[in-house]
């Protein structure tokens, strides 16, 4: 998961940086801006959130931005890493950045790439050279070779372009006003810039924007089924974003409403409070509280200056970071039955810690409700859950997970209620049911299974061509 931004039309760089901040939740490892003046592309990148990017007080008419969440390569730790891993990248006349994961990067190229955005930039440049600078032909060649998820935005010879892979895994929307065109991972960026949302880029569609709001649309590749990542709605996207005509807030609210029905069927003792794990699960907790007629209380508070802590590599570090993430309103807990709502359980670290913290503070009972069904399979398309070993639900039954996290009950969303709540038929649910929509990802899965896949290596970084 990453955030991408593209602007065509004179715009101050400091304001572009402000827009990029609206995508900070999509990647807090590092961020970058690139702008073109004359024919020259300049970039500025920083570890952490976009507010740390230094930009001069000028405007540019072609700007790209990127927030990075590392799902290939390593976490950024130095200036050198910024150059190697963080978009936007520039190669000759072409600059681009992307969100998603290419699954077959190592098997289709003899060159070694540290990062898949760089791989796409180099591949696309080759394709452009072979096709006399024709973007649609270059993208046709790219899409026919590359397997995986990629929503990308770039500039080429004064034009802004946007492309979404034929499955449409990752979001990408655009809008135009008289003065400017904006492409972004989420519609909130357009709202902030005062540009009306026009629509999502269609899966397999290439859009080329020129001055004065001109737009050409090319259907590069058509897949019969689209595979929008359901986890965007559950966790990644901002609740104020509209993706595929669905307001993410509304989806999360509906997820809570159906989860409340599942809770009722379990005939558990009535809770005193519904309590969200901040921030993602707030709308779902609100809906559960309303449906169950139980008050919602925010007794778990987040240390908001701590970034997303998921991507630390050792369990010890993860435990320590998880502990510093939340504060509790102690006097609201003693003797109470508490229904906690979170968006997902991955390793179980957060759930186990929260249940223990509430019980330590005297909670009579703790029920744990999860708006996402059990994630039993790794994702190869850019959620950082790439190995079986880091998914507790891949090896453990629900009752045993409840025992592990020491909850008095564990209430999981079901796959069909999830799909209904999102309101789209064309979803990628591979991490729930193992049905990978692309061929190379299926091959990765099969080969890993043959090898007895329990490695903690990031699966998609292995070279399966050997
Ligand atoms: P865990 O503690 O390993 O069970 O992870 C679950 C917590 O991490 C939940 O509170 C989620 O909000 C959050 N989470 C789930 N998936 C991701 C992800 N891919 N990246 C970052 N955070 C995540």
PDB file of C-alpha atoms and ligand atoms in Angstrom, residues 69 231 235-236 277 280 308 310 318 326 342-351 383-385, ligand 1:
ATOM      1  CA  UNK A  69       4.614   1.782   2.727  1.00  0.00           C
ATOM      2  CA  UNK A 231      -8.983  -4.313   2.605  1.00  0.00           C
ATOM      3  CA  UNK A 235      -8.519  -0.642   6.805  1.00  0.00           C
ATOM      4  CA  UNK A 236      -6.373   1.282   4.340  1.00  0.00           C
ATOM      5  CA  UNK A 277      -9.794   0.454  18.742  1.00  0.00           C
ATOM      6  CA  UNK A 280     -10.180   2.734  11.778  1.00  0.00           C
ATOM      7  CA  UNK A 308       1.610   3.066  12.094  1.00  0.00           C
ATOM      8  CA  UNK A 310       2.857  -2.617  11.898  1.00  0.00           C
ATOM      9  CA  UNK A 318       6.378  -4.908  17.853  1.00  0.00           C
ATOM     10  CA  UNK A 326      -2.721   3.113  23.467  1.00  0.00           C
ATOM     11  CA  UNK A 342     -11.109  -3.613  15.699  1.00  0.00           C
ATOM     12  CA  UNK A 343     -10.746  -3.828  11.922  1.00  0.00           C
ATOM     13  CA  UNK A 344      -8.538  -6.917  11.764  1.00  0.00           C
ATOM     14  CA  UNK A 345      -6.413  -9.474  13.534  1.00  0.00           C
ATOM     15  CA  UNK A 346      -3.156 -10.309  11.779  1.00  0.00           C
ATOM     16  CA  UNK A 347      -0.685 -11.829  14.226  1.00  0.00           C
ATOM     17  CA  UNK A 348      -2.976 -11.223  17.186  1.00  0.00           C
ATOM     18  CA  UNK A 349      -0.494  -8.903  18.928  1.00  0.00           C
ATOM     19  CA  UNK A 350      -2.856  -5.933  19.234  1.00  0.00           C
ATOM     20  CA  UNK A 351      -5.923  -7.928  20.237  1.00  0.00           C
ATOM     21  CA  UNK A 383      -0.715  -5.576   1.792  1.00  0.00           C
ATOM     22  CA  UNK A 384       2.130  -6.302   4.123  1.00  0.00           C
ATOM     23  CA  UNK A 385       0.878  -9.756   5.033  1.00  0.00           C
TER      24      UNK A 385
HETATM   25  P1  LIG B   1      -1.849  -7.640  14.733  1.00  0.00           P
HETATM   26  O1  LIG B   1      -1.569  -6.849  15.970  1.00  0.00           O
HETATM   27  O2  LIG B   1      -0.623  -8.242  14.137  1.00  0.00           O
HETATM   28  O3  LIG B   1      -2.928  -8.656  14.920  1.00  0.00           O
HETATM   29  O4  LIG B   1      -2.371  -6.619  13.635  1.00  0.00           O
HETATM   30  C1  LIG B   1      -3.661  -6.101  13.727  1.00  0.00           C
HETATM   31  C2  LIG B   1      -3.634  -4.603  13.857  1.00  0.00           C
HETATM   32  O5  LIG B   1      -2.839  -4.025  12.826  1.00  0.00           O
HETATM   33  C3  LIG B   1      -5.027  -4.064  13.699  1.00  0.00           C
HETATM   34  O6  LIG B   1      -5.267  -3.182  14.792  1.00  0.00           O
HETATM   35  C4  LIG B   1      -5.046  -3.344  12.373  1.00  0.00           C
HETATM   36  O7  LIG B   1      -5.652  -2.086  12.493  1.00  0.00           O
HETATM   37  C5  LIG B   1      -3.602  -3.210  11.962  1.00  0.00           C
HETATM   38  N1  LIG B   1      -3.329  -3.728  10.605  1.00  0.00           N
HETATM   39  C6  LIG B   1      -3.900  -4.765   9.996  1.00  0.00           C
HETATM   40  N2  LIG B   1      -3.366  -4.973   8.774  1.00  0.00           N
HETATM   41  C7  LIG B   1      -2.419  -4.044   8.605  1.00  0.00           C
HETATM   42  C8  LIG B   1      -1.501  -3.745   7.550  1.00  0.00           C
HETATM   43  N3  LIG B   1      -1.446  -4.460   6.433  1.00  0.00           N
HETATM   44  N4  LIG B   1      -0.684  -2.712   7.732  1.00  0.00           N
HETATM   45  C9  LIG B   1      -0.721  -1.996   8.869  1.00  0.00           C
HETATM   46  N5  LIG B   1      -1.550  -2.231   9.903  1.00  0.00           N
HETATM   47  C10 LIG B   1      -2.395  -3.255   9.791  1.00  0.00           C
END
